[in-house]
Amino acid sequence: MTPVKSAESSKSVKDTPAPAGPAEPSAGTVETVETDAGPARVTWHPARPVARLVLALGHGAGGGIEARDLRALAAVLPAHGVTVALVEQPWRVAGKKVAPAPKTLDTGWRGLWPALTKPGLPVIAGGRSAGARVACRTAGELGAHAVLALGFPLHPPGRPEKSRADELLGTGVPTLVVQGGNDPFGRPAEFPGYERGRATAVLPDARFRESAGARTVAGEGWTYELVEVAHGDHGLAVPKRADITQEEALTVVTDAVVRWTGSLVP
């Protein structure tokens, strides 16, 4: 596998009109999709004026598509040529309080995939927490264009020996991880490659002291980029005493994803 290049060396691709294809859903369209795990829902946030990518975002095991980072990306990405599809897993649609086993989550995601590819555009598989794991596990078989992992749960809190790094390293496609600096499910320094001195510093956001700098894991065999949200927890929330506000922390997230999606060739 070829390592992902750093943000400074990534070649940006200008937003260009996509070839004519199936019409995209209108803004705010909520689509119910039948899967083998039960009915799921997709809320569409179409790009404007023209889409070149679809970013599908699944939620975590402890919440839904109202998560702060998912909402922020759905608000910002469409203006940059990326249609955002917020995906609600069948268990959430059914009103259940507890997420099912990973195998069932993967089944639901697979069943949704044809609806996500319907606009005829490359699809980035993404999600937060458990949704990020689903995206990583299924990226290869479904033909995902890339993977976005928000708050990737590298291990259960306090159990670093229970690593899920194999899921992250096995995507086989360009992968971006956005991780809170104080995430108990895995702080940035715990990720593979980071502790081995293979994390190459990329320019941080100069507006904030100790801000989240993008770090590209650049060693042999590593194929993902990690952006740290300073002081952020698993939900990318920052404490009031932090030197950045919650709004600024979310800007770190959206700016990183805008840059990264701009570097992906459709």
PDB file of C-alpha atoms in Angstrom:
ATOM      1  CA  MET A   1       0.000   0.000   0.000  1.00  0.00           C
ATOM      2  CA  THR A   2       1.151   3.523  -0.748  1.00  0.00           C
ATOM      3  CA  PRO A   3       1.267   5.996   2.149  1.00  0.00           C
ATOM      4  CA  VAL A   4      -1.060   8.974   1.965  1.00  0.00           C
ATOM      5  CA  LYS A   5       0.769  12.200   1.169  1.00  0.00           C
ATOM      6  CA  SER A   6       0.767  15.090   3.586  1.00  0.00           C
ATOM      7  CA  ALA A   7      -1.650  17.996   3.234  1.00  0.00           C
ATOM      8  CA  GLU A   8       1.165  20.201   1.900  1.00  0.00           C
ATOM      9  CA  SER A   9       1.993  17.796  -0.910  1.00  0.00           C
ATOM     10  CA  SER A  10      -1.535  16.665  -1.784  1.00  0.00           C
ATOM     11  CA  LYS A  11      -2.627  17.776  -5.201  1.00  0.00           C
ATOM     12  CA  SER A  12      -5.880  19.696  -4.982  1.00  0.00           C
ATOM     13  CA  VAL A  13      -8.484  19.137  -7.608  1.00  0.00           C
ATOM     14  CA  LYS A  14     -10.740  22.008  -8.592  1.00  0.00           C
ATOM     15  CA  ASP A  15     -14.442  21.490  -8.368  1.00  0.00           C
ATOM     16  CA  THR A  16     -15.521  20.509 -11.852  1.00  0.00           C
ATOM     17  CA  PRO A  17     -18.970  19.625 -13.093  1.00  0.00           C
ATOM     18  CA  ALA A  18     -19.716  15.928 -12.828  1.00  0.00           C
ATOM     19  CA  PRO A  19     -20.911  14.044 -15.901  1.00  0.00           C
ATOM     20  CA  ALA A  20     -24.628  13.997 -16.377  1.00  0.00           C
ATOM     21  CA  GLY A  21     -26.207  11.210 -14.372  1.00  0.00           C
ATOM     22  CA  PRO A  22     -29.139  10.399 -12.131  1.00  0.00           C
ATOM     23  CA  ALA A  23     -30.686  13.433 -10.478  1.00  0.00           C
ATOM     24  CA  GLU A  24     -29.736  14.060  -6.849  1.00  0.00           C
ATOM     25  CA  PRO A  25     -32.375  14.244  -4.129  1.00  0.00           C
ATOM     26  CA  SER A  26     -33.526  17.739  -3.242  1.00  0.00           C
ATOM     27  CA  ALA A  27     -32.291  19.465  -0.074  1.00  0.00           C
ATOM     28  CA  GLY A  28     -33.645  17.937   3.102  1.00  0.00           C
ATOM     29  CA  THR A  29     -35.024  14.841   1.391  1.00  0.00           C
ATOM     30  CA  VAL A  30     -35.454  11.949   3.829  1.00  0.00           C
ATOM     31  CA  GLU A  31     -35.326   8.566   2.149  1.00  0.00           C
ATOM     32  CA  THR A  32     -36.315   5.285   3.784  1.00  0.00           C
ATOM     33  CA  VAL A  33     -34.299   2.306   2.572  1.00  0.00           C
ATOM     34  CA  GLU A  34     -35.154  -1.333   3.235  1.00  0.00           C
ATOM     35  CA  THR A  35     -32.209  -3.467   4.368  1.00  0.00           C
ATOM     36  CA  ASP A  36     -31.811  -7.006   5.706  1.00  0.00           C
ATOM     37  CA  ALA A  37     -31.429  -5.430   9.163  1.00  0.00           C
ATOM     38  CA  GLY A  38     -34.662  -3.444   8.830  1.00  0.00           C
ATOM     39  CA  PRO A  39     -35.629  -0.022   7.437  1.00  0.00           C
ATOM     40  CA  ALA A  40     -32.895   2.632   7.498  1.00  0.00           C
ATOM     41  CA  ARG A  41     -33.048   6.356   6.733  1.00  0.00           C
ATOM     42  CA  VAL A  42     -30.926   8.721   4.668  1.00  0.00           C
ATOM     43  CA  THR A  43     -31.216  12.498   5.003  1.00  0.00           C
ATOM     44  CA  TRP A  44     -29.721  14.199   1.946  1.00  0.00           C
ATOM     45  CA  HIS A  45     -27.850  17.513   1.903  1.00  0.00           C
ATOM     46  CA  PRO A  46     -27.086  18.028  -1.815  1.00  0.00           C
ATOM     47  CA  ALA A  47     -24.034  19.907  -3.052  1.00  0.00           C
ATOM     48  CA  ARG A  48     -24.515  23.205  -4.762  1.00  0.00           C
ATOM     49  CA  PRO A  49     -24.300  24.090  -7.524  1.00  0.00           C
ATOM     50  CA  VAL A  50     -22.786  20.810  -8.773  1.00  0.00           C
ATOM     51  CA  ALA A  51     -21.750  17.686  -6.851  1.00  0.00           C
ATOM     52  CA  ARG A  52     -18.593  15.686  -7.527  1.00  0.00           C
ATOM     53  CA  LEU A  53     -18.616  13.410  -4.459  1.00  0.00           C
ATOM     54  CA  VAL A  54     -21.057  11.914  -1.957  1.00  0.00           C
ATOM     55  CA  LEU A  55     -20.023  11.704   1.698  1.00  0.00           C
ATOM     56  CA  ALA A  56     -22.104   9.146   3.600  1.00  0.00           C
ATOM     57  CA  LEU A  57     -21.961   9.584   7.377  1.00  0.00           C
ATOM     58  CA  GLY A  58     -23.209   7.033   9.873  1.00  0.00           C
ATOM     59  CA  HIS A  59     -23.779   7.797  13.548  1.00  0.00           C
ATOM     60  CA  GLY A  60     -22.298   6.178  16.639  1.00  0.00           C
ATOM     61  CA  ALA A  61     -23.710   3.652  19.079  1.00  0.00           C
ATOM     62  CA  GLY A  62     -24.632   6.314  21.613  1.00  0.00           C
ATOM     63  CA  GLY A  63     -26.424   8.854  19.443  1.00  0.00           C
ATOM     64  CA  GLY A  64     -27.848   9.715  16.060  1.00  0.00           C
ATOM     65  CA  ILE A  65     -27.294  12.100  13.176  1.00  0.00           C
ATOM     66  CA  GLU A  66     -27.755  15.074  15.515  1.00  0.00           C
ATOM     67  CA  ALA A  67     -24.078  14.719  16.545  1.00  0.00           C
ATOM     68  CA  ARG A  68     -22.290  18.070  16.387  1.00  0.00           C
ATOM     69  CA  ASP A  69     -19.645  17.017  13.860  1.00  0.00           C
ATOM     70  CA  LEU A  70     -22.155  15.365  11.525  1.00  0.00           C
ATOM     71  CA  ARG A  71     -24.359  18.471  11.565  1.00  0.00           C
ATOM     72  CA  ALA A  72     -21.378  20.736  10.935  1.00  0.00           C
ATOM     73  CA  LEU A  73     -20.197  18.724   7.940  1.00  0.00           C
ATOM     74  CA  ALA A  74     -23.717  18.589   6.473  1.00  0.00           C
ATOM     75  CA  ALA A  75     -23.864  22.386   6.710  1.00  0.00           C
ATOM     76  CA  VAL A  76     -20.425  23.123   5.220  1.00  0.00           C
ATOM     77  CA  LEU A  77     -19.517  20.424   2.687  1.00  0.00           C
ATOM     78  CA  PRO A  78     -22.312  21.024   0.118  1.00  0.00           C
ATOM     79  CA  ALA A  79     -20.830  24.419  -0.760  1.00  0.00           C
ATOM     80  CA  HIS A  80     -17.614  22.597  -1.728  1.00  0.00           C
ATOM     81  CA  GLY A  81     -19.095  20.137  -4.202  1.00  0.00           C
ATOM     82  CA  VAL A  82     -19.763  17.332  -1.720  1.00  0.00           C
ATOM     83  CA  THR A  83     -23.260  15.967  -1.178  1.00  0.00           C
ATOM     84  CA  VAL A  84     -23.676  14.763   2.413  1.00  0.00           C
ATOM     85  CA  ALA A  85     -25.917  11.799   3.211  1.00  0.00           C
ATOM     86  CA  LEU A  86     -26.638  11.391   6.926  1.00  0.00           C
ATOM     87  CA  VAL A  87     -27.414   7.732   7.542  1.00  0.00           C
ATOM     88  CA  GLU A  88     -29.570   6.366  10.369  1.00  0.00           C
ATOM     89  CA  GLN A  89     -29.076   2.685  11.042  1.00  0.00           C
ATOM     90  CA  PRO A  90     -32.158   0.420  11.325  1.00  0.00           C
ATOM     91  CA  TRP A  91     -31.835   0.043  15.102  1.00  0.00           C
ATOM     92  CA  ARG A  92     -32.028   3.805  15.496  1.00  0.00           C
ATOM     93  CA  VAL A  93     -34.980   4.114  13.098  1.00  0.00           C
ATOM     94  CA  ALA A  94     -36.774   1.427  15.124  1.00  0.00           C
ATOM     95  CA  GLY A  95     -36.345   3.484  18.289  1.00  0.00           C
ATOM     96  CA  LYS A  96     -34.089   1.013  20.053  1.00  0.00           C
ATOM     97  CA  LYS A  97     -31.746   2.282  22.765  1.00  0.00           C
ATOM     98  CA  VAL A  98     -28.864  -0.143  22.267  1.00  0.00           C
ATOM     99  CA  ALA A  99     -26.931  -0.731  19.052  1.00  0.00           C
ATOM    100  CA  PRO A 100     -26.732  -4.310  17.755  1.00  0.00           C
ATOM    101  CA  ALA A 101     -23.599  -6.339  17.092  1.00  0.00           C
ATOM    102  CA  PRO A 102     -21.074  -5.074  14.518  1.00  0.00           C
ATOM    103  CA  LYS A 103     -22.170  -7.760  12.050  1.00  0.00           C
ATOM    104  CA  THR A 104     -25.721  -6.368  12.077  1.00  0.00           C
ATOM    105  CA  LEU A 105     -24.475  -2.801  11.682  1.00  0.00           C
ATOM    106  CA  ASP A 106     -22.469  -3.881   8.644  1.00  0.00           C
ATOM    107  CA  THR A 107     -25.564  -5.574   7.195  1.00  0.00           C
ATOM    108  CA  GLY A 108     -27.558  -2.368   7.505  1.00  0.00           C
ATOM    109  CA  TRP A 109     -24.792  -0.331   5.872  1.00  0.00           C
ATOM    110  CA  ARG A 110     -24.470  -2.771   2.980  1.00  0.00           C
ATOM    111  CA  GLY A 111     -28.205  -2.573   2.383  1.00  0.00           C
ATOM    112  CA  LEU A 112     -28.016   1.219   2.211  1.00  0.00           C
ATOM    113  CA  TRP A 113     -25.146   1.351  -0.231  1.00  0.00           C
ATOM    114  CA  PRO A 114     -27.170   1.157  -3.481  1.00  0.00           C
ATOM    115  CA  ALA A 115     -29.137   4.233  -2.377  1.00  0.00           C
ATOM    116  CA  LEU A 116     -25.897   6.088  -1.656  1.00  0.00           C
ATOM    117  CA  THR A 117     -24.487   5.324  -5.101  1.00  0.00           C
ATOM    118  CA  LYS A 118     -27.717   6.230  -6.887  1.00  0.00           C
ATOM    119  CA  PRO A 119     -26.565   9.812  -7.709  1.00  0.00           C
ATOM    120  CA  GLY A 120     -23.831   8.225  -9.868  1.00  0.00           C
ATOM    121  CA  LEU A 121     -20.925   9.806  -7.963  1.00  0.00           C
ATOM    122  CA  PRO A 122     -17.961   8.348  -6.045  1.00  0.00           C
ATOM    123  CA  VAL A 123     -19.001   7.698  -2.434  1.00  0.00           C
ATOM    124  CA  ILE A 124     -16.839   8.366   0.618  1.00  0.00           C
ATOM    125  CA  ALA A 125     -17.830   5.979   3.402  1.00  0.00           C
ATOM    126  CA  GLY A 126     -17.773   7.761   6.738  1.00  0.00           C
ATOM    127  CA  GLY A 127     -19.135   7.938  10.213  1.00  0.00           C
ATOM    128  CA  ARG A 128     -18.403   8.653  13.817  1.00  0.00           C
ATOM    129  CA  SER A 129     -17.366   6.123  16.456  1.00  0.00           C
ATOM    130  CA  ALA A 130     -19.166   2.828  15.704  1.00  0.00           C
ATOM    131  CA  GLY A 131     -20.195   4.304  12.338  1.00  0.00           C
ATOM    132  CA  ALA A 132     -16.520   4.896  11.533  1.00  0.00           C
ATOM    133  CA  ARG A 133     -15.756   1.252  12.266  1.00  0.00           C
ATOM    134  CA  VAL A 134     -18.546   0.145   9.913  1.00  0.00           C
ATOM    135  CA  ALA A 135     -17.172   2.387   7.161  1.00  0.00           C
ATOM    136  CA  CYS A 136     -13.663   0.977   7.618  1.00  0.00           C
ATOM    137  CA  ARG A 137     -14.739  -2.673   7.695  1.00  0.00           C
ATOM    138  CA  THR A 138     -16.874  -2.493   4.557  1.00  0.00           C
ATOM    139  CA  ALA A 139     -14.960   0.026   2.406  1.00  0.00           C
ATOM    140  CA  GLY A 140     -13.188  -2.529   0.253  1.00  0.00           C
ATOM    141  CA  GLU A 141     -16.107  -4.813  -0.515  1.00  0.00           C
ATOM    142  CA  LEU A 142     -18.468  -1.934  -1.286  1.00  0.00           C
ATOM    143  CA  GLY A 143     -16.011  -0.009  -3.446  1.00  0.00           C
ATOM    144  CA  ALA A 144     -15.852   3.126  -1.305  1.00  0.00           C
ATOM    145  CA  HIS A 145     -13.827   5.956  -2.824  1.00  0.00           C
ATOM    146  CA  ALA A 146     -12.291   6.864   0.544  1.00  0.00           C
ATOM    147  CA  VAL A 147     -13.068   6.665   4.279  1.00  0.00           C
ATOM    148  CA  LEU A 148     -13.700   9.419   6.833  1.00  0.00           C
ATOM    149  CA  ALA A 149     -13.480   8.269  10.468  1.00  0.00           C
ATOM    150  CA  LEU A 150     -14.685  10.745  13.090  1.00  0.00           C
ATOM    151  CA  GLY A 151     -13.745   9.778  16.634  1.00  0.00           C
ATOM    152  CA  PHE A 152     -12.462   6.340  15.641  1.00  0.00           C
ATOM    153  CA  PRO A 153     -12.790   4.080  18.728  1.00  0.00           C
ATOM    154  CA  LEU A 154      -9.300   2.605  18.620  1.00  0.00           C
ATOM    155  CA  HIS A 155      -9.974   0.669  21.821  1.00  0.00           C
ATOM    156  CA  PRO A 156     -12.502   0.585  24.681  1.00  0.00           C
ATOM    157  CA  PRO A 157     -11.735   3.193  27.362  1.00  0.00           C
ATOM    158  CA  GLY A 158      -8.916   1.979  29.594  1.00  0.00           C
ATOM    159  CA  ARG A 159      -8.333  -1.140  27.451  1.00  0.00           C
ATOM    160  CA  PRO A 160      -5.577  -0.237  24.945  1.00  0.00           C
ATOM    161  CA  GLU A 161      -4.761  -3.935  24.535  1.00  0.00           C
ATOM    162  CA  LYS A 162      -8.146  -4.370  22.788  1.00  0.00           C
ATOM    163  CA  SER A 163      -6.984  -2.503  19.702  1.00  0.00           C
ATOM    164  CA  ARG A 164      -9.166  -2.148  16.602  1.00  0.00           C
ATOM    165  CA  ALA A 165      -6.312  -0.763  14.521  1.00  0.00           C
ATOM    166  CA  ASP A 166      -6.661  -3.583  11.998  1.00  0.00           C
ATOM    167  CA  GLU A 167     -10.019  -2.168  10.899  1.00  0.00           C
ATOM    168  CA  LEU A 168      -8.499   1.266  10.297  1.00  0.00           C
ATOM    169  CA  LEU A 169      -5.411  -0.041   8.534  1.00  0.00           C
ATOM    170  CA  GLY A 170      -7.408  -2.402   6.339  1.00  0.00           C
ATOM    171  CA  THR A 171      -9.568   0.074   4.417  1.00  0.00           C
ATOM    172  CA  GLY A 172      -7.387  -0.047   1.305  1.00  0.00           C
ATOM    173  CA  VAL A 173      -8.417   3.485   0.332  1.00  0.00           C
ATOM    174  CA  PRO A 174      -7.430   7.039   1.339  1.00  0.00           C
ATOM    175  CA  THR A 175      -8.563   7.474   4.936  1.00  0.00           C
ATOM    176  CA  LEU A 176      -8.872  10.529   7.155  1.00  0.00           C
ATOM    177  CA  VAL A 177      -9.232  10.210  10.930  1.00  0.00           C
ATOM    178  CA  VAL A 178     -10.427  13.209  12.956  1.00  0.00           C
ATOM    179  CA  GLN A 179      -9.692  12.505  16.613  1.00  0.00           C
ATOM    180  CA  GLY A 180     -10.128  14.409  19.851  1.00  0.00           C
ATOM    181  CA  GLY A 181      -6.895  15.047  21.718  1.00  0.00           C
ATOM    182  CA  ASN A 182      -8.475  13.711  24.933  1.00  0.00           C
ATOM    183  CA  ASP A 183     -10.549  10.899  23.457  1.00  0.00           C
ATOM    184  CA  PRO A 184     -10.647   8.023  25.978  1.00  0.00           C
ATOM    185  CA  PHE A 185     -11.316   5.631  23.089  1.00  0.00           C
ATOM    186  CA  GLY A 186      -7.897   6.474  21.654  1.00  0.00           C
ATOM    187  CA  ARG A 187      -5.778   9.602  21.860  1.00  0.00           C
ATOM    188  CA  PRO A 188      -3.869  10.550  18.699  1.00  0.00           C
ATOM    189  CA  ALA A 189      -0.510   9.399  20.091  1.00  0.00           C
ATOM    190  CA  GLU A 190      -1.916   5.881  20.541  1.00  0.00           C
ATOM    191  CA  PHE A 191      -2.596   5.377  16.835  1.00  0.00           C
ATOM    192  CA  PRO A 192      -0.318   3.104  14.780  1.00  0.00           C
ATOM    193  CA  GLY A 193       2.626   4.951  13.311  1.00  0.00           C
ATOM    194  CA  TYR A 194       2.305   7.910  15.617  1.00  0.00           C
ATOM    195  CA  GLU A 195       4.287   6.377  18.443  1.00  0.00           C
ATOM    196  CA  ARG A 196       6.864   5.115  15.973  1.00  0.00           C
ATOM    197  CA  GLY A 197       7.899   8.598  14.964  1.00  0.00           C
ATOM    198  CA  ARG A 198       6.190   8.329  11.608  1.00  0.00           C
ATOM    199  CA  ALA A 199       3.773  11.200  12.108  1.00  0.00           C
ATOM    200  CA  THR A 200       4.867  14.114   9.955  1.00  0.00           C
ATOM    201  CA  ALA A 201       3.770  17.503  11.237  1.00  0.00           C
ATOM    202  CA  VAL A 202       1.617  19.513   8.867  1.00  0.00           C
ATOM    203  CA  LEU A 203       0.756  23.175   9.355  1.00  0.00           C
ATOM    204  CA  PRO A 204      -1.781  23.563  12.176  1.00  0.00           C
ATOM    205  CA  ASP A 205      -4.504  26.159  12.162  1.00  0.00           C
ATOM    206  CA  ALA A 206      -2.520  29.282  12.976  1.00  0.00           C
ATOM    207  CA  ARG A 207      -5.549  31.034  14.480  1.00  0.00           C
ATOM    208  CA  PHE A 208      -5.469  28.989  17.656  1.00  0.00           C
ATOM    209  CA  ARG A 209      -2.728  28.355  20.188  1.00  0.00           C
ATOM    210  CA  GLU A 210      -2.100  24.608  20.566  1.00  0.00           C
ATOM    211  CA  SER A 211      -4.682  24.071  17.868  1.00  0.00           C
ATOM    212  CA  ALA A 212      -5.393  20.838  16.104  1.00  0.00           C
ATOM    213  CA  GLY A 213      -2.636  20.214  13.613  1.00  0.00           C
ATOM    214  CA  ALA A 214      -3.060  17.735  10.815  1.00  0.00           C
ATOM    215  CA  ARG A 215      -0.577  14.898  11.092  1.00  0.00           C
ATOM    216  CA  THR A 216      -0.028  12.524   8.225  1.00  0.00           C
ATOM    217  CA  VAL A 217       1.091   9.046   9.145  1.00  0.00           C
ATOM    218  CA  ALA A 218       3.850   8.678   6.608  1.00  0.00           C
ATOM    219  CA  GLY A 219       5.676   5.425   7.321  1.00  0.00           C
ATOM    220  CA  GLU A 220       5.797   2.302   5.208  1.00  0.00           C
ATOM    221  CA  GLY A 221       2.484   0.457   5.244  1.00  0.00           C
ATOM    222  CA  TRP A 222       0.431   3.222   6.827  1.00  0.00           C
ATOM    223  CA  THR A 223      -2.272   4.686   4.642  1.00  0.00           C
ATOM    224  CA  TYR A 224      -4.198   7.170   6.709  1.00  0.00           C
ATOM    225  CA  GLU A 225      -4.044  10.773   7.832  1.00  0.00           C
ATOM    226  CA  LEU A 226      -4.914  11.928  11.327  1.00  0.00           C
ATOM    227  CA  VAL A 227      -6.171  15.360  12.329  1.00  0.00           C
ATOM    228  CA  GLU A 228      -6.211  16.109  16.031  1.00  0.00           C
ATOM    229  CA  VAL A 229      -8.858  18.331  17.609  1.00  0.00           C
ATOM    230  CA  ALA A 230      -7.039  19.744  20.608  1.00  0.00           C
ATOM    231  CA  HIS A 231      -8.791  19.116  23.955  1.00  0.00           C
ATOM    232  CA  GLY A 232     -11.624  17.248  22.213  1.00  0.00           C
ATOM    233  CA  ASP A 233     -13.317  14.235  23.800  1.00  0.00           C
ATOM    234  CA  HIS A 234     -14.886  11.308  21.967  1.00  0.00           C
ATOM    235  CA  GLY A 235     -17.705  13.531  20.713  1.00  0.00           C
ATOM    236  CA  LEU A 236     -15.180  16.271  19.817  1.00  0.00           C
ATOM    237  CA  ALA A 237     -16.568  18.451  22.614  1.00  0.00           C
ATOM    238  CA  VAL A 238     -14.014  20.787  24.197  1.00  0.00           C
ATOM    239  CA  PRO A 239     -14.141  21.985  27.830  1.00  0.00           C
ATOM    240  CA  LYS A 240     -14.968  25.622  28.552  1.00  0.00           C
ATOM    241  CA  ARG A 241     -11.499  26.156  29.992  1.00  0.00           C
ATOM    242  CA  ALA A 242      -9.846  25.171  26.697  1.00  0.00           C
ATOM    243  CA  ASP A 243      -8.069  27.779  24.619  1.00  0.00           C
ATOM    244  CA  ILE A 244     -10.458  27.201  21.702  1.00  0.00           C
ATOM    245  CA  THR A 245     -14.229  27.419  21.667  1.00  0.00           C
ATOM    246  CA  GLN A 246     -16.565  24.655  20.558  1.00  0.00           C
ATOM    247  CA  GLU A 247     -17.286  26.565  17.362  1.00  0.00           C
ATOM    248  CA  GLU A 248     -13.575  26.863  16.632  1.00  0.00           C
ATOM    249  CA  ALA A 249     -13.068  23.157  17.281  1.00  0.00           C
ATOM    250  CA  LEU A 250     -15.782  22.314  14.761  1.00  0.00           C
ATOM    251  CA  THR A 251     -14.130  24.644  12.268  1.00  0.00           C
ATOM    252  CA  VAL A 252     -10.978  22.553  12.617  1.00  0.00           C
ATOM    253  CA  VAL A 253     -13.069  19.520  11.670  1.00  0.00           C
ATOM    254  CA  THR A 254     -14.827  21.063   8.693  1.00  0.00           C
ATOM    255  CA  ASP A 255     -11.681  22.775   7.364  1.00  0.00           C
ATOM    256  CA  ALA A 256      -9.776  19.481   7.494  1.00  0.00           C
ATOM    257  CA  VAL A 257     -12.509  17.586   5.664  1.00  0.00           C
ATOM    258  CA  VAL A 258     -12.922  20.312   3.042  1.00  0.00           C
ATOM    259  CA  ARG A 259      -9.163  20.201   2.357  1.00  0.00           C
ATOM    260  CA  TRP A 260      -9.069  16.424   2.266  1.00  0.00           C
ATOM    261  CA  THR A 261     -12.086  15.961  -0.004  1.00  0.00           C
ATOM    262  CA  GLY A 262     -10.629  18.618  -2.289  1.00  0.00           C
ATOM    263  CA  SER A 263      -7.528  16.459  -2.720  1.00  0.00           C
ATOM    264  CA  LEU A 264      -9.495  13.379  -3.774  1.00  0.00           C
ATOM    265  CA  VAL A 265      -9.743  12.767  -7.493  1.00  0.00           C
ATOM    266  CA  PRO A 266     -13.334  11.815  -8.381  1.00  0.00           C
TER     267      PRO A 266
END
